[in-house]
Short mmCIF file of C-alpha atoms and ligand atoms in Angstrom, two decimals:
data_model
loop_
_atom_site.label_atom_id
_atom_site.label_comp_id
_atom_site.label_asym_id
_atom_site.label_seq_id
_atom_site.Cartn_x
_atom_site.Cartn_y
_atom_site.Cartn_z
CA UNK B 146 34.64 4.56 -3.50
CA UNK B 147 31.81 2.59 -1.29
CA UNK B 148 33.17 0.38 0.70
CA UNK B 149 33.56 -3.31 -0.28
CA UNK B 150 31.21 -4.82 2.08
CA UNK B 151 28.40 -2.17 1.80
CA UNK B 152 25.21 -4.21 1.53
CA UNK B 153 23.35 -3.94 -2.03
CA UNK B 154 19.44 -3.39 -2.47
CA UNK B 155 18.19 -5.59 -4.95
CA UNK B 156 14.79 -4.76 -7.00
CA UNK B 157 13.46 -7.90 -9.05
CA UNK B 158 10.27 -7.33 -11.17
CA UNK B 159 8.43 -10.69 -10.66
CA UNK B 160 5.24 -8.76 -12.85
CA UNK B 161 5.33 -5.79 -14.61
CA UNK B 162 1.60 -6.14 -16.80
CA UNK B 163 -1.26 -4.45 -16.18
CA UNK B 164 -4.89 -4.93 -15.53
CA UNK B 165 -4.27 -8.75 -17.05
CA UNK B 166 -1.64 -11.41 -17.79
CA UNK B 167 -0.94 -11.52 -21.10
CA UNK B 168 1.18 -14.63 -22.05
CA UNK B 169 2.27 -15.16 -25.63
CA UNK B 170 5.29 -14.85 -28.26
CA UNK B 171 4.23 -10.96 -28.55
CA UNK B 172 5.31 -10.31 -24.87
CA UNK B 173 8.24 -12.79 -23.96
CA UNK B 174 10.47 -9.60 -23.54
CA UNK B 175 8.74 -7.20 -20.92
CA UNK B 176 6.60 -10.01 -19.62
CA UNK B 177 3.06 -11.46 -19.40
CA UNK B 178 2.32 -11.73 -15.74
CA UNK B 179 1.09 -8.73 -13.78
CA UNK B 180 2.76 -6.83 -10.51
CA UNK B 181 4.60 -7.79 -8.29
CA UNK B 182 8.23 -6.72 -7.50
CA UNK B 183 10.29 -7.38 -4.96
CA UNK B 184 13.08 -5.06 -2.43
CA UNK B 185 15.13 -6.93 -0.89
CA UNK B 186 18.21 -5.94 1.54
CA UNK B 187 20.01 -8.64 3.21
CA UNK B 188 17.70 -10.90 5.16
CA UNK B 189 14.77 -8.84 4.23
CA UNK B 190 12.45 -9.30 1.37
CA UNK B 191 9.65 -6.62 0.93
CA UNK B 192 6.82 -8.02 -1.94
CA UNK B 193 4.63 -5.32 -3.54
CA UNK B 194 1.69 -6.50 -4.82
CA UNK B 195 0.35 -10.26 -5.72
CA UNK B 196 -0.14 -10.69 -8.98
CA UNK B 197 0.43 -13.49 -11.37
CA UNK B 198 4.38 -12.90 -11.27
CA UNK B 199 3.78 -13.93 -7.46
CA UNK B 200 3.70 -17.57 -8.33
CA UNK B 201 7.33 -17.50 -9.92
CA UNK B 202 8.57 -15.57 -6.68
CA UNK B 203 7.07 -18.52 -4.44
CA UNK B 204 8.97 -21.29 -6.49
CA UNK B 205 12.17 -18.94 -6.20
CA UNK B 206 11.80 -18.41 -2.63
CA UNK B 207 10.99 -22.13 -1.68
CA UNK B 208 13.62 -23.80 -3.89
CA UNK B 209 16.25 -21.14 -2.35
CA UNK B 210 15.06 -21.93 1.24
CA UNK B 211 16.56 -25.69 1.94
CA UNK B 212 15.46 -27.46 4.50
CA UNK B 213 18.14 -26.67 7.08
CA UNK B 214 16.71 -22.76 6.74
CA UNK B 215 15.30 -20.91 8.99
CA UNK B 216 11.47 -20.34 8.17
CA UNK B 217 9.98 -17.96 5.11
CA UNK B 218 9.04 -14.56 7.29
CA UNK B 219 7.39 -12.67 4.24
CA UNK B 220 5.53 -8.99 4.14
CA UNK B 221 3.73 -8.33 1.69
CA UNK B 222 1.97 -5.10 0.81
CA UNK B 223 -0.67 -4.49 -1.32
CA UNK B 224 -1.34 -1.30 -3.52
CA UNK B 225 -4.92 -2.56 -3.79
CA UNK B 226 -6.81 -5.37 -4.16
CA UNK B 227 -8.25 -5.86 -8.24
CA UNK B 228 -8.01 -8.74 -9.79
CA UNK B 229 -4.04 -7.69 -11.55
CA UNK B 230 -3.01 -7.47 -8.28
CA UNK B 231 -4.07 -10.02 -5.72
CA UNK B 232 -4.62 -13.22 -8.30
CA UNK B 233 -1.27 -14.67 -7.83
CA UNK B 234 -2.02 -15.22 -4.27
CA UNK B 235 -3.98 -18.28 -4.41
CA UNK B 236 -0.56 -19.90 -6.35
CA UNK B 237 1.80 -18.51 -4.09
CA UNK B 238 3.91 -21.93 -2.48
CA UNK B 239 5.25 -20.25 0.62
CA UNK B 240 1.80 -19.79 1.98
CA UNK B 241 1.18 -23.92 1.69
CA UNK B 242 4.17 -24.27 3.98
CA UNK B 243 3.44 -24.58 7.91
CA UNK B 244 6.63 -22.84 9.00
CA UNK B 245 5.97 -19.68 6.33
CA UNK B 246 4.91 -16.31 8.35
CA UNK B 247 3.09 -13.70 5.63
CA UNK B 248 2.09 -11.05 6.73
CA UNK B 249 -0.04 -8.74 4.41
CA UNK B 250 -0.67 -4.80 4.54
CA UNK B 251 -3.03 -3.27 2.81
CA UNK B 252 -5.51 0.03 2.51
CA UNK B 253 -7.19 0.50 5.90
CA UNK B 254 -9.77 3.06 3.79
CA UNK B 255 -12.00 0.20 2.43
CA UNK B 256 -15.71 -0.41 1.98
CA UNK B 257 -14.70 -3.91 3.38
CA UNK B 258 -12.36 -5.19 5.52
CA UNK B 259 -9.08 -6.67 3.53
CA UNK B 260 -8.96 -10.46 4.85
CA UNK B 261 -12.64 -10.67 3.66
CA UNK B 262 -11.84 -9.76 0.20
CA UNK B 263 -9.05 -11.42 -0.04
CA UNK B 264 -11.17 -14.99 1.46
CA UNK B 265 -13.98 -14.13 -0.79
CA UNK B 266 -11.17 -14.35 -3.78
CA UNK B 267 -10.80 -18.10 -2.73
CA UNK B 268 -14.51 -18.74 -2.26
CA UNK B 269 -15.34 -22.33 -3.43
CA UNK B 270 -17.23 -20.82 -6.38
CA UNK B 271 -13.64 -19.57 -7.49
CA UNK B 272 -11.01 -22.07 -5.98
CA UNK B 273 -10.87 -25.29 -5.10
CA UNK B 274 -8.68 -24.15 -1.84
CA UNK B 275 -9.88 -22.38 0.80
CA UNK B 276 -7.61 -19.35 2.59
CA UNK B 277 -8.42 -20.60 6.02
CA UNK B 278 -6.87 -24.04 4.54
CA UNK B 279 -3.51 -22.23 3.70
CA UNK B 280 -1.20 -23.58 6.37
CA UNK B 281 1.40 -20.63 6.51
CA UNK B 282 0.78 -18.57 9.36
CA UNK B 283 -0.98 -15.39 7.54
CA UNK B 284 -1.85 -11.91 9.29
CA UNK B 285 -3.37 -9.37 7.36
CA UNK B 286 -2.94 -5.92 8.70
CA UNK B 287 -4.78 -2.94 7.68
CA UNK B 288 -2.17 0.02 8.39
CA UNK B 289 -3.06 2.12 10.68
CA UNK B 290 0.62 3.53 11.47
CA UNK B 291 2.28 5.84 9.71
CA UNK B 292 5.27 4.32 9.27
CA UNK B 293 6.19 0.79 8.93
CA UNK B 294 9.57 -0.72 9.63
CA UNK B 295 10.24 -3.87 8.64
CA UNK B 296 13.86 -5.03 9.26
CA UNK B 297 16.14 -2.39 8.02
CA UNK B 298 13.45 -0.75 6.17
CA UNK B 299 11.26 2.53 6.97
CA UNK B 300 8.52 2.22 4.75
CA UNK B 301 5.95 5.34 4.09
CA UNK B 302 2.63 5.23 2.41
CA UNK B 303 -0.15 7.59 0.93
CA UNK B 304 -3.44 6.89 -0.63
CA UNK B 305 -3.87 7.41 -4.47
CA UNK B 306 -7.81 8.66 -4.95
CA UNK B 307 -7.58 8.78 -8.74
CA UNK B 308 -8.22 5.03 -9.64
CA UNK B 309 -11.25 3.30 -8.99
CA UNK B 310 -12.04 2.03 -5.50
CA UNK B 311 -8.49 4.00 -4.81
CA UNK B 312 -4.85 2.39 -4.31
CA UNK B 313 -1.50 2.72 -2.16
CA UNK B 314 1.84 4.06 -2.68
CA UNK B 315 4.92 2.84 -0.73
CA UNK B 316 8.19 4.68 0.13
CA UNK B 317 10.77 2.20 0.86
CA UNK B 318 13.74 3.88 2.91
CA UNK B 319 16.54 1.54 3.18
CA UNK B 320 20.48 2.54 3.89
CA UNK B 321 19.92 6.17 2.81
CA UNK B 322 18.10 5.33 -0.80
CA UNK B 323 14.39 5.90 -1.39
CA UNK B 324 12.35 3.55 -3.57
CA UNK B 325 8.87 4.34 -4.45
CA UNK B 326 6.36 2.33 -5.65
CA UNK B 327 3.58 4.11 -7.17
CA UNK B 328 1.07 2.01 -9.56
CA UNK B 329 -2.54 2.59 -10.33
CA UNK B 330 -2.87 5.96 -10.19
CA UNK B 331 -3.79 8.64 -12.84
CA UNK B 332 -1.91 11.10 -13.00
CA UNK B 333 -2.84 12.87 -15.80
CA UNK B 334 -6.18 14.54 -13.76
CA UNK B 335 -4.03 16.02 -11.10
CA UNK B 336 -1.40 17.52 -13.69
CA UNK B 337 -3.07 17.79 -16.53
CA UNK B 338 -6.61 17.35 -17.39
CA UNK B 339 -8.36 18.80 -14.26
CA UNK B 340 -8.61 22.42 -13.62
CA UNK B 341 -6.23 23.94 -11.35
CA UNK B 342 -7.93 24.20 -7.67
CA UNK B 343 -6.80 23.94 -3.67
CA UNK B 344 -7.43 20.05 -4.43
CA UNK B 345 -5.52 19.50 -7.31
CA UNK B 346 -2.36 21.69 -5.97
CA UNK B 347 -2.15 19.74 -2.51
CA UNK B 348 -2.43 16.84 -4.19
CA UNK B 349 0.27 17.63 -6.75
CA UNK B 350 2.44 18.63 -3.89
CA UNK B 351 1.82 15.55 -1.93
CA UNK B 352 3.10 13.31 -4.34
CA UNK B 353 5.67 15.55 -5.82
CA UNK B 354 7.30 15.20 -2.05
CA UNK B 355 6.50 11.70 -1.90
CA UNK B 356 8.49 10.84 -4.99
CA UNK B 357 11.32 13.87 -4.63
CA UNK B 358 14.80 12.78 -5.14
CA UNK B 359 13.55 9.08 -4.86
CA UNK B 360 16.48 6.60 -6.32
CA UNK B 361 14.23 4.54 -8.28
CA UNK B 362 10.56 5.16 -9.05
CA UNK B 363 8.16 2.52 -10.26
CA UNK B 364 5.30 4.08 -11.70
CA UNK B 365 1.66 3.55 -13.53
CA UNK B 366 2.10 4.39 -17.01
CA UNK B 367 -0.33 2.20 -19.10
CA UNK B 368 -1.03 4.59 -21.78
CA UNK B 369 0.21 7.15 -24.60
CA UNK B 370 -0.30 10.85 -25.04
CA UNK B 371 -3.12 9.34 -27.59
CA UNK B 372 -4.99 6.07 -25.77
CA UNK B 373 -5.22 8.43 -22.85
CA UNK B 374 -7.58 10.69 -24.61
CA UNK B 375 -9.95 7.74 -24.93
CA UNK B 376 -9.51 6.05 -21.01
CA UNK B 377 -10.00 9.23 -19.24
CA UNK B 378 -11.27 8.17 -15.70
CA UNK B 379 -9.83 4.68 -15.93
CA UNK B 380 -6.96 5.04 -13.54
CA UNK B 381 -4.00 5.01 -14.85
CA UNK B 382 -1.72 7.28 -15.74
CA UNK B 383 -0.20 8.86 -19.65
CA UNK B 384 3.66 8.08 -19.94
CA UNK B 385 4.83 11.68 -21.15
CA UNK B 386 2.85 12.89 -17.41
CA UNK B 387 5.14 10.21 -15.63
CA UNK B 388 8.23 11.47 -17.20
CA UNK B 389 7.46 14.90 -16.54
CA UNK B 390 6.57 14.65 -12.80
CA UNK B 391 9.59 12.53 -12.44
CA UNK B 392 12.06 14.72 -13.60
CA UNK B 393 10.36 17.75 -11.55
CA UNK B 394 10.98 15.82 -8.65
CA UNK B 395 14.35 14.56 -9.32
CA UNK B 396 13.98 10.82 -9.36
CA UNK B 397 16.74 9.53 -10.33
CA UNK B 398 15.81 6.08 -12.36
CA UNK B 399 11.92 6.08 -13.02
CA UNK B 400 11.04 2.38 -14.77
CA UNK B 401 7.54 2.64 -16.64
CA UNK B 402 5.53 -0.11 -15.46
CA UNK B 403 1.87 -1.55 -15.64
CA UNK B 404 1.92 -2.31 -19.07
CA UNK B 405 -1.13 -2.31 -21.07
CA UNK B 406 -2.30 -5.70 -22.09
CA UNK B 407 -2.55 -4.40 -25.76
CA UNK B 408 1.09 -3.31 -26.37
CA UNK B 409 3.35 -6.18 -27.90
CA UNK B 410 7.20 -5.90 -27.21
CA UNK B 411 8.04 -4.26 -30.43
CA UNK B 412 5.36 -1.66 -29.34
CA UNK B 413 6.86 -1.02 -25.78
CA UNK B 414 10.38 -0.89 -27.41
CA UNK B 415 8.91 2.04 -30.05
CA UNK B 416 7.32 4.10 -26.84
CA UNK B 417 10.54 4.19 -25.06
CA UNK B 418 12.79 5.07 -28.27
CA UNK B 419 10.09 8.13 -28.59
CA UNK B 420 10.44 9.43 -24.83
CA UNK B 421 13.69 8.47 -24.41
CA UNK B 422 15.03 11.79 -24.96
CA UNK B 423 12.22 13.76 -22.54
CA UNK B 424 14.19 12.37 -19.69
CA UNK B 425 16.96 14.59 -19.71
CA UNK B 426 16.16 18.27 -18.82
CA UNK B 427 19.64 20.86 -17.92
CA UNK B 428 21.22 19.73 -14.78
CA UNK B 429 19.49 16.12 -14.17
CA UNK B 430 19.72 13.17 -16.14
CA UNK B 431 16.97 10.59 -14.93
CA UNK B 432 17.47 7.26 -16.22
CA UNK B 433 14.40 5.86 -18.01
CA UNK B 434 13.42 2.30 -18.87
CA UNK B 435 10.65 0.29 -19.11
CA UNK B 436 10.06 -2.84 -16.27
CA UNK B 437 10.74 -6.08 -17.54
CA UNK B 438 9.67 -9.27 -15.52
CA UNK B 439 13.04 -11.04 -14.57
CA UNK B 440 14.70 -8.23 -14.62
CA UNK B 441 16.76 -7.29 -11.12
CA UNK B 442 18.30 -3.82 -10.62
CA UNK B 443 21.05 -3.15 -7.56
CA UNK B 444 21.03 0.30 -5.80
ZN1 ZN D 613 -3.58 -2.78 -11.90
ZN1 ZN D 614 -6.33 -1.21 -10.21
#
């Protein structure tokens, strides 16, 4: 039996939609606003990603932070910066507070550098607010290390080459459980559609490792077996290839995220009633869901 006091890591999906919000009666049960999740382990909150569901997080965290607090200190890391994943920004309260300190990580592998795309994003044309007018105290750090700690977490990264323009995955290692987050990538051409080679094999390997025996894994899988036939090259990854590279590697819970904009609720409920069953394998029983926003999970 753990012991009572034993600190808890809490996972909240703020966002869970992909490539666009999609509000409306169709979507009210796995959510309309796009990434962003949050890890958070006593004091410290990690954000991944800044998507719409951002906005919700930043009334959360400034209603919960009275005024006898001590200041917002906020890191937030970004897989990469299109549209789904950066637009919640610009509506995020904590960075309209003086006192707030937000740091953001992000790709250091860029055509540009990341504070000017994320300015440009708030370029008059586009917003009424400027980012040099956001009063928080922002740093935006391109990571160069290895290995970030933040508080009591360690947290690894790797780049993802299949998506356009690239993304990030995180490994967050906190109190001897391993989350991963690991959207925007498709999977499907290093498993499945492209020939085996040298490339495709180290690649395999490096993200088979990256993911192995992880606790929870939050992963890319926008499509079906069928729609992927059709969006070959468009980054993202087929649910059965998710399932399957899971389980290979042991995960533990793997929660299907980055929801196409097309599939209603009734739709998302069907695909996970289908693949329910290719979670199991002998010897390992992964637990499979699909991320819904408001939903928090304890590990
Ligand atoms: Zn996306
Ligand atoms: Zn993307």
């Amino acid at each position: 039996m753990k012991p009572p006091n034993e600190t808890k890591t809490l996972i909240t999906f703020w966002g869970t939609r992909g490539s666009i919000s999609t509000p409306g009666r169709t979507t009210e049960k796995y959510g309309g606003n796009t990434p962003c999740v949050t890890v958070t382990h006593a004091d410290t909150s990690i954000i991944l990603d800044a998507g719409t569901g951002i906005r919700n997080l930043g009334i959360d965290l400034v209603e919960n932070s009275g005024s006898g607090n001590s200041p917002l200190s906020l890191h937030l890391f970004l897989s990469h910066t299109h549209w789904d994943h950066i637009q919640g920004l610009p509506f995020f309260q904590p960075a309209y507070i003086r006192d707030t300190q937000l740091t953001i990580y992000g790709s250091p592998r860029k055509e540009r550098f990341l504070d000017s795309v994320l300015e440009d994003q708030m370029d008059y044309e586009y917003f009424p607010i400027a980012m040099s007018a956001l009063t928080a105290e922002i740093s935006i750090h391109e990571i160069s290390e290895e290995i970030i700690q933040v508080g009591p977490v360690v947290i690894d990264w790797q780049e993802q080459i299949y998506h356009p323009g690239g993304s990030v995955r995180y490994g967050l290692n906190i109190n001897g459980k391993r989350i991963v987050y690991a959207t925007d990538v498709e999977l499907d051409k290093i498993f499945k559609v492209n020939p085996k080679n040298e490339e495709t094999e180290a690649l395999s390997e490096e993200y088979l490792s990256f993911i192995s025996n992880a606790d929870l894994l939050i992963a890319d899988g926008q499509y079906t077996e069928e729609e992927y036939t059709i969006k070959i090259g468009w980054g993202h990854s087929s649910i059965p290839v998710v399932i399957d590279t899971a389980k290979q590697a042991g995960v533990k819970r793997l929660a299907i995220f980055h929801h196409d904009p097309q599939h209603s609720d009734s739709f998302l409920d069907d695909m996970w009633m289908k693949n329910r069953s290719g979670s199991h394998s002998k010897g390992h029983h992964m637990e499979l869901f699909w991320a819904r926003e408001g939903m928090t999970l304890s590990i």
